[in-house]
Amino acid sequence: MKLLHTVALTGLLAAGPALAQSTWTLPTAYPETNFHTRNLKQFIEDVDTSTGGKLKITLHSGGALIKMPEIKRAVQTGQVQAGEIFLGTMANETPLYSFDSIPFMSAGHADAQKLWAAARPLVTARLDRQNLHVLYSVAWPAQGIYAKRELNAIGDFKGLKFRAPSPSTADFAKRLGAVPTVVQAADIPQAFLTGLVDAMMTSSTTGVDTQAWDYLSHFYSVPTMFPQNIVFVNKAAWNKLDEPTRKAVTEAAARAEARGWEMSAEENATNIGKLKENKLTVLDVPPALMTDFTRVGGEMAKDWLAKLTPEERAALEPVVKR
């Protein structure tokens, strides 16, 4: 009997490493219905399957666990192991992080993907120095203009309270004569209903997520930019994984990135249809206003490129549309 007990115990100890499991907590600011969150959930399921359950990731959506502005710091310090943020929220740290949020530098998803391919090594290296390992990044659908009233000329923006989730959006608003205001995604409806903001530049996805038809009247469909969300993990948590698990997660992340970009492209047409179904007035930007938009975007691109390091400029200038 003693021999059987010894053999059983030896077997359990030998199996210990194979049964070892890592757990990550991953907060995001976006709701369950958002395509970024749906993609994250698929990524998490994929990781669970491809690692044989060796890595379990718990997702906390809608900013319920940690609000967007605090997520990066929480991952850096190990408060949580991983997180997803809107990349533009880091733009105050370095001009590099604005690569995806300068208006009209990309004409479509294909251009935006080329820009990300050029920026990725630079962004990854910088975040690595900040104790973060990049998993993947996915663009939002084209950012259009939402407003409580019709906008026909640049003068219509003067004094308009304009939601600006990133420094680049704030700069764009100022150059149009608007007043930039910081409002988190979850607070958008209340901000419009209480008069805190009059207009915003965001995707058709956010318009549907927040039921924009309840608090404003107009949406101008124009591909101003394709800003990205980025998913990263604390480097210590990453390094604790064994090599086969890291390989499986890296491959799952590559699949999530490819899938997410496809979802983003499909989302725009679908959600513009939903905006129309709910009686929001969907318009093209008037030609004169479009001329002003592209002029301002060109000025911003020139100013942004001048702020980059020589290495960054050499990598990014060839793929910037101006």
CSV table of C-alpha atoms in Angstrom, one decimal:
chain,number,residue,atom,x,y,z
A,1,MET,CA,0.0,0.0,0.0
A,2,LYS,CA,2.9,2.3,0.9
A,3,LEU,CA,4.5,1.5,-2.4
A,4,LEU,CA,1.3,2.4,-4.3
A,5,HIS,CA,1.0,5.7,-2.4
A,6,THR,CA,4.6,6.6,-3.3
A,7,VAL,CA,4.1,5.8,-6.9
A,8,ALA,CA,1.0,7.9,-7.1
A,9,LEU,CA,2.7,10.8,-5.4
A,10,THR,CA,5.6,10.6,-7.7
A,11,GLY,CA,3.3,10.6,-10.7
A,12,LEU,CA,1.5,13.7,-9.5
A,13,LEU,CA,4.8,15.6,-9.0
A,14,ALA,CA,6.0,14.6,-12.4
A,15,ALA,CA,2.7,15.9,-13.9
A,16,GLY,CA,3.0,19.2,-12.0
A,17,PRO,CA,4.8,21.3,-14.7
A,18,ALA,CA,2.5,20.0,-17.4
A,19,LEU,CA,-0.6,21.0,-15.4
A,20,ALA,CA,0.9,24.4,-14.4
A,21,GLN,CA,-1.5,27.2,-15.4
A,22,SER,CA,-1.0,30.9,-15.8
A,23,THR,CA,-3.9,33.4,-15.4
A,24,TRP,CA,-4.1,36.9,-16.8
A,25,THR,CA,-6.6,39.7,-16.1
A,26,LEU,CA,-7.3,41.9,-19.2
A,27,PRO,CA,-9.4,45.1,-18.9
A,28,THR,CA,-10.8,47.0,-21.8
A,29,ALA,CA,-12.9,50.2,-21.9
A,30,TYR,CA,-15.2,49.0,-24.6
A,31,PRO,CA,-18.6,47.2,-24.3
A,32,GLU,CA,-19.3,43.5,-25.0
A,33,THR,CA,-21.0,44.4,-28.3
A,34,ASN,CA,-18.1,46.3,-29.7
A,35,PHE,CA,-16.2,44.5,-32.4
A,36,HIS,CA,-12.8,45.1,-30.7
A,37,THR,CA,-14.3,43.3,-27.6
A,38,ARG,CA,-15.7,40.5,-29.7
A,39,ASN,CA,-12.3,40.0,-31.3
A,40,LEU,CA,-10.7,40.0,-27.9
A,41,LYS,CA,-13.0,37.3,-26.7
A,42,GLN,CA,-12.2,35.2,-29.7
A,43,PHE,CA,-8.5,35.7,-29.1
A,44,ILE,CA,-8.9,34.6,-25.5
A,45,GLU,CA,-10.8,31.4,-26.6
A,46,ASP,CA,-8.1,30.8,-29.2
A,47,VAL,CA,-5.3,31.1,-26.5
A,48,ASP,CA,-7.2,28.8,-24.2
A,49,THR,CA,-7.5,26.2,-27.0
A,50,SER,CA,-4.0,26.5,-28.5
A,51,THR,CA,-2.2,26.4,-25.1
A,52,GLY,CA,-4.2,23.4,-23.9
A,53,GLY,CA,-5.6,25.5,-21.1
A,54,LYS,CA,-2.1,26.5,-19.8
A,55,LEU,CA,-3.0,30.2,-20.1
A,56,LYS,CA,-6.4,31.5,-18.9
A,57,ILE,CA,-7.3,35.1,-19.6
A,58,THR,CA,-10.2,36.8,-17.9
A,59,LEU,CA,-11.7,39.8,-19.8
A,60,HIS,CA,-13.3,42.8,-18.0
A,61,SER,CA,-15.1,44.9,-20.6
A,62,GLY,CA,-16.8,48.3,-20.5
A,63,GLY,CA,-14.2,49.9,-18.2
A,64,ALA,CA,-15.8,48.0,-15.3
A,65,LEU,CA,-12.5,47.0,-13.7
A,66,ILE,CA,-10.2,49.9,-14.7
A,67,LYS,CA,-11.0,53.0,-16.7
A,68,MET,CA,-9.2,53.6,-20.0
A,69,PRO,CA,-6.7,56.3,-18.8
A,70,GLU,CA,-5.4,54.0,-16.0
A,71,ILE,CA,-5.1,50.7,-18.0
A,72,LYS,CA,-1.6,51.2,-19.4
A,73,ARG,CA,-0.2,52.1,-16.0
A,74,ALA,CA,-2.0,49.1,-14.4
A,75,VAL,CA,-0.4,46.7,-16.9
A,76,GLN,CA,3.1,48.3,-16.5
A,77,THR,CA,3.1,47.9,-12.8
A,78,GLY,CA,1.6,44.4,-12.8
A,79,GLN,CA,-1.7,45.4,-11.2
A,80,VAL,CA,-3.2,43.4,-14.1
A,81,GLN,CA,-1.3,41.3,-16.6
A,82,ALA,CA,-2.7,42.6,-19.9
A,83,GLY,CA,-4.9,45.3,-21.3
A,84,GLU,CA,-6.4,47.0,-24.4
A,85,ILE,CA,-6.3,50.8,-24.9
A,86,PHE,CA,-6.9,53.4,-27.6
A,87,LEU,CA,-3.4,54.0,-28.9
A,88,GLY,CA,-3.9,57.7,-29.3
A,89,THR,CA,-4.3,58.1,-25.5
A,90,MET,CA,-0.5,57.8,-25.3
A,91,ALA,CA,0.3,60.5,-27.8
A,92,ASN,CA,1.3,63.0,-25.1
A,93,GLU,CA,4.3,60.7,-24.4
A,94,THR,CA,5.8,60.9,-27.9
A,95,PRO,CA,4.7,62.1,-31.3
A,96,LEU,CA,5.3,58.6,-32.6
A,97,TYR,CA,2.1,57.4,-30.9
A,98,SER,CA,0.1,59.8,-33.1
A,99,PHE,CA,0.9,57.9,-36.3
A,100,ASP,CA,-2.6,56.6,-36.6
A,101,SER,CA,-4.6,59.7,-35.6
A,102,ILE,CA,-3.4,62.5,-37.9
A,103,PRO,CA,-6.4,63.3,-40.2
A,104,PHE,CA,-6.2,62.2,-43.8
A,105,MET,CA,-2.8,60.5,-43.6
A,106,SER,CA,-4.5,57.3,-44.7
A,107,ALA,CA,-7.2,57.1,-47.5
A,108,GLY,CA,-8.5,53.7,-46.4
A,109,HIS,CA,-7.8,50.5,-44.5
A,110,ALA,CA,-5.1,49.4,-46.9
A,111,ASP,CA,-3.2,52.7,-46.4
A,112,ALA,CA,-3.7,52.4,-42.6
A,113,GLN,CA,-2.3,48.9,-42.6
A,114,LYS,CA,0.8,50.1,-44.5
A,115,LEU,CA,1.3,52.8,-41.9
A,116,TRP,CA,1.0,50.4,-39.0
A,117,ALA,CA,3.5,48.0,-40.7
A,118,ALA,CA,6.0,50.9,-40.8
A,119,ALA,CA,5.2,52.1,-37.3
A,120,ARG,CA,5.0,48.7,-35.6
A,121,PRO,CA,8.7,48.1,-35.0
A,122,LEU,CA,9.1,51.6,-33.6
A,123,VAL,CA,6.0,51.3,-31.3
A,124,THR,CA,6.9,47.8,-30.2
A,125,ALA,CA,10.5,48.8,-29.3
A,126,ARG,CA,9.3,51.9,-27.3
A,127,LEU,CA,6.6,50.0,-25.4
A,128,ASP,CA,9.2,47.2,-24.7
A,129,ARG,CA,11.3,49.8,-22.9
A,130,GLN,CA,8.2,50.7,-20.8
A,131,ASN,CA,7.8,47.1,-19.6
A,132,LEU,CA,5.1,46.2,-22.2
A,133,HIS,CA,5.0,43.5,-24.8
A,134,VAL,CA,2.8,44.2,-27.8
A,135,LEU,CA,0.4,41.4,-28.8
A,136,TYR,CA,-1.6,43.0,-31.6
A,137,SER,CA,-3.3,46.2,-32.8
A,138,VAL,CA,-6.5,46.7,-34.8
A,139,ALA,CA,-7.9,49.9,-36.4
A,140,TRP,CA,-11.3,51.3,-35.9
A,141,PRO,CA,-13.5,51.9,-39.0
A,142,ALA,CA,-13.1,55.3,-40.6
A,143,GLN,CA,-13.7,58.2,-38.2
A,144,GLY,CA,-16.6,60.5,-39.3
A,145,ILE,CA,-18.0,63.7,-37.9
A,146,TYR,CA,-21.1,63.6,-35.6
A,147,ALA,CA,-22.9,66.8,-34.7
A,148,LYS,CA,-26.1,68.2,-33.2
A,149,ARG,CA,-26.7,70.3,-36.3
A,150,GLU,CA,-25.7,70.6,-40.0
A,151,LEU,CA,-22.1,71.7,-40.7
A,152,ASN,CA,-21.5,73.2,-44.1
A,153,ALA,CA,-18.3,75.4,-43.7
A,154,ILE,CA,-15.3,75.7,-41.5
A,155,GLY,CA,-17.0,78.7,-39.8
A,156,ASP,CA,-19.7,76.4,-38.4
A,157,PHE,CA,-17.0,74.8,-36.1
A,158,LYS,CA,-16.2,78.1,-34.4
A,159,GLY,CA,-16.9,77.7,-30.7
A,160,LEU,CA,-18.3,74.2,-31.1
A,161,LYS,CA,-17.6,72.0,-28.1
A,162,PHE,CA,-15.8,69.0,-29.8
A,163,ARG,CA,-15.0,65.7,-28.1
A,164,ALA,CA,-11.3,65.0,-28.5
A,165,PRO,CA,-10.1,61.6,-27.2
A,166,SER,CA,-6.5,62.1,-28.3
A,167,PRO,CA,-4.1,65.1,-28.6
A,168,SER,CA,-4.3,64.9,-32.4
A,169,THR,CA,-8.1,65.1,-32.4
A,170,ALA,CA,-7.8,68.1,-30.0
A,171,ASP,CA,-5.3,69.8,-32.4
A,172,PHE,CA,-7.6,69.2,-35.3
A,173,ALA,CA,-10.6,70.7,-33.4
A,174,LYS,CA,-8.6,73.8,-32.5
A,175,ARG,CA,-7.4,74.3,-36.0
A,176,LEU,CA,-11.1,74.2,-37.1
A,177,GLY,CA,-12.0,76.8,-34.5
A,178,ALA,CA,-13.7,74.3,-32.2
A,179,VAL,CA,-13.1,73.8,-28.4
A,180,PRO,CA,-11.7,70.4,-27.6
A,181,THR,CA,-13.3,68.5,-24.7
A,182,VAL,CA,-12.2,65.2,-23.1
A,183,VAL,CA,-15.0,62.7,-22.7
A,184,GLN,CA,-14.6,59.0,-22.3
A,185,ALA,CA,-16.4,56.6,-24.6
A,186,ALA,CA,-18.8,55.4,-21.9
A,187,ASP,CA,-19.8,59.0,-21.1
A,188,ILE,CA,-20.6,60.2,-24.7
A,189,PRO,CA,-24.4,60.1,-24.5
A,190,GLN,CA,-24.6,62.0,-21.2
A,191,ALA,CA,-22.0,64.5,-22.5
A,192,PHE,CA,-24.2,65.4,-25.5
A,193,LEU,CA,-27.5,65.4,-23.6
A,194,THR,CA,-26.1,67.8,-20.9
A,195,GLY,CA,-24.5,70.1,-23.5
A,196,LEU,CA,-20.9,69.3,-22.5
A,197,VAL,CA,-20.2,68.5,-26.2
A,198,ASP,CA,-21.8,69.5,-29.5
A,199,ALA,CA,-19.8,67.4,-32.0
A,200,MET,CA,-17.2,64.6,-32.2
A,201,MET,CA,-15.1,62.7,-34.6
A,202,THR,CA,-15.5,59.0,-34.1
A,203,SER,CA,-16.4,55.8,-36.0
A,204,SER,CA,-19.8,54.5,-37.1
A,205,THR,CA,-19.2,51.7,-34.6
A,206,THR,CA,-19.1,54.1,-31.6
A,207,GLY,CA,-22.2,55.8,-33.0
A,208,VAL,CA,-24.1,52.5,-32.9
A,209,ASP,CA,-22.6,51.4,-29.6
A,210,THR,CA,-23.8,54.6,-27.9
A,211,GLN,CA,-27.1,54.9,-30.0
A,212,ALA,CA,-26.1,58.3,-31.4
A,213,TRP,CA,-29.6,58.9,-32.8
A,214,ASP,CA,-30.8,59.5,-29.2
A,215,TYR,CA,-28.6,62.5,-28.6
A,216,LEU,CA,-27.6,64.1,-32.0
A,217,SER,CA,-28.9,64.5,-35.5
A,218,HIS,CA,-26.1,64.4,-38.2
A,219,PHE,CA,-23.2,62.1,-39.2
A,220,TYR,CA,-20.8,63.1,-41.9
A,221,SER,CA,-19.3,60.0,-43.5
A,222,VAL,CA,-15.7,60.8,-44.3
A,223,PRO,CA,-12.5,58.7,-43.7
A,224,THR,CA,-10.7,61.3,-41.6
A,225,MET,CA,-8.4,58.7,-39.9
A,226,PHE,CA,-8.2,55.0,-38.8
A,227,PRO,CA,-7.0,55.2,-35.2
A,228,GLN,CA,-6.0,51.9,-33.5
A,229,ASN,CA,-6.6,50.0,-30.3
A,230,ILE,CA,-3.5,48.1,-29.0
A,231,VAL,CA,-3.4,45.0,-26.8
A,232,PHE,CA,-0.3,44.5,-24.7
A,233,VAL,CA,1.0,42.4,-21.7
A,234,ASN,CA,3.3,43.1,-18.8
A,235,LYS,CA,6.8,41.9,-19.7
A,236,ALA,CA,7.2,40.0,-16.5
A,237,ALA,CA,4.0,38.1,-17.0
A,238,TRP,CA,5.0,37.4,-20.6
A,239,ASN,CA,8.4,36.1,-19.6
A,240,LYS,CA,6.9,33.8,-17.1
A,241,LEU,CA,5.3,31.8,-19.9
A,242,ASP,CA,7.2,28.9,-21.3
A,243,GLU,CA,8.4,29.1,-24.9
A,244,PRO,CA,5.6,26.9,-26.4
A,245,THR,CA,2.9,29.0,-24.7
A,246,ARG,CA,4.5,32.3,-25.9
A,247,LYS,CA,4.6,30.8,-29.4
A,248,ALA,CA,0.9,29.9,-29.2
A,249,VAL,CA,-0.1,33.3,-27.9
A,250,THR,CA,1.9,35.1,-30.5
A,251,GLU,CA,0.2,33.0,-33.3
A,252,ALA,CA,-3.2,33.7,-31.7
A,253,ALA,CA,-2.4,37.4,-31.6
A,254,ALA,CA,-1.5,37.4,-35.3
A,255,ARG,CA,-4.8,35.7,-36.1
A,256,ALA,CA,-6.6,38.3,-33.9
A,257,GLU,CA,-4.9,41.2,-35.7
A,258,ALA,CA,-5.8,39.9,-39.2
A,259,ARG,CA,-9.4,39.0,-38.1
A,260,GLY,CA,-9.8,42.4,-36.4
A,261,TRP,CA,-8.8,44.4,-39.4
A,262,GLU,CA,-11.3,42.5,-41.5
A,263,MET,CA,-14.0,43.0,-39.0
A,264,SER,CA,-13.2,46.8,-38.9
A,265,ALA,CA,-13.6,47.1,-42.7
A,266,GLU,CA,-16.9,45.2,-42.6
A,267,GLU,CA,-18.2,47.2,-39.6
A,268,ASN,CA,-18.3,50.6,-41.3
A,269,ALA,CA,-20.8,49.8,-44.1
A,270,THR,CA,-23.0,47.8,-41.7
A,271,ASN,CA,-23.1,50.4,-39.0
A,272,ILE,CA,-23.7,53.3,-41.4
A,273,GLY,CA,-26.8,51.3,-42.4
A,274,LYS,CA,-27.8,51.1,-38.8
A,275,LEU,CA,-27.4,54.8,-38.3
A,276,LYS,CA,-29.7,55.5,-41.3
A,277,GLU,CA,-32.2,52.9,-40.1
A,278,ASN,CA,-32.5,54.9,-36.8
A,279,LYS,CA,-33.2,58.1,-38.7
A,280,LEU,CA,-29.8,59.8,-38.2
A,281,THR,CA,-29.0,62.1,-41.1
A,282,VAL,CA,-26.0,60.6,-42.9
A,283,LEU,CA,-24.3,63.0,-45.3
A,284,ASP,CA,-21.1,63.5,-47.3
A,285,VAL,CA,-18.9,66.4,-46.3
A,286,PRO,CA,-19.6,69.5,-48.5
A,287,PRO,CA,-16.8,70.1,-51.0
A,288,ALA,CA,-15.7,73.4,-49.6
A,289,LEU,CA,-15.5,72.0,-46.1
A,290,MET,CA,-13.7,69.0,-47.4
A,291,THR,CA,-11.1,71.3,-48.9
A,292,ASP,CA,-10.5,72.9,-45.5
A,293,PHE,CA,-10.4,69.5,-43.8
A,294,THR,CA,-7.6,68.2,-46.1
A,295,ARG,CA,-5.7,71.5,-45.8
A,296,VAL,CA,-5.7,71.2,-42.0
A,297,GLY,CA,-4.8,67.6,-42.2
A,298,GLY,CA,-1.9,68.3,-44.5
A,299,GLU,CA,-0.6,71.0,-42.1
A,300,MET,CA,-0.9,68.6,-39.2
A,301,ALA,CA,1.0,65.8,-41.0
A,302,LYS,CA,3.8,68.2,-41.9
A,303,ASP,CA,4.1,69.4,-38.3
A,304,TRP,CA,3.9,65.9,-37.0
A,305,LEU,CA,6.7,64.6,-39.3
A,306,ALA,CA,8.9,67.4,-38.2
A,307,LYS,CA,8.6,66.3,-34.5
A,308,LEU,CA,9.7,62.7,-35.2
A,309,THR,CA,13.2,61.4,-34.7
A,310,PRO,CA,15.3,61.0,-37.9
A,311,GLU,CA,14.8,57.2,-37.6
A,312,GLU,CA,11.0,57.5,-37.1
A,313,ARG,CA,10.7,60.0,-40.0
A,314,ALA,CA,12.7,57.8,-42.4
A,315,ALA,CA,10.4,54.8,-41.6
A,316,LEU,CA,7.1,56.7,-41.7
A,317,GLU,CA,7.3,59.5,-44.2
A,318,PRO,CA,7.3,57.2,-47.3
A,319,VAL,CA,3.9,55.8,-46.3
A,320,VAL,CA,2.2,59.1,-45.2
A,321,LYS,CA,-0.5,60.4,-47.5
A,322,ARG,CA,-0.4,64.2,-47.8
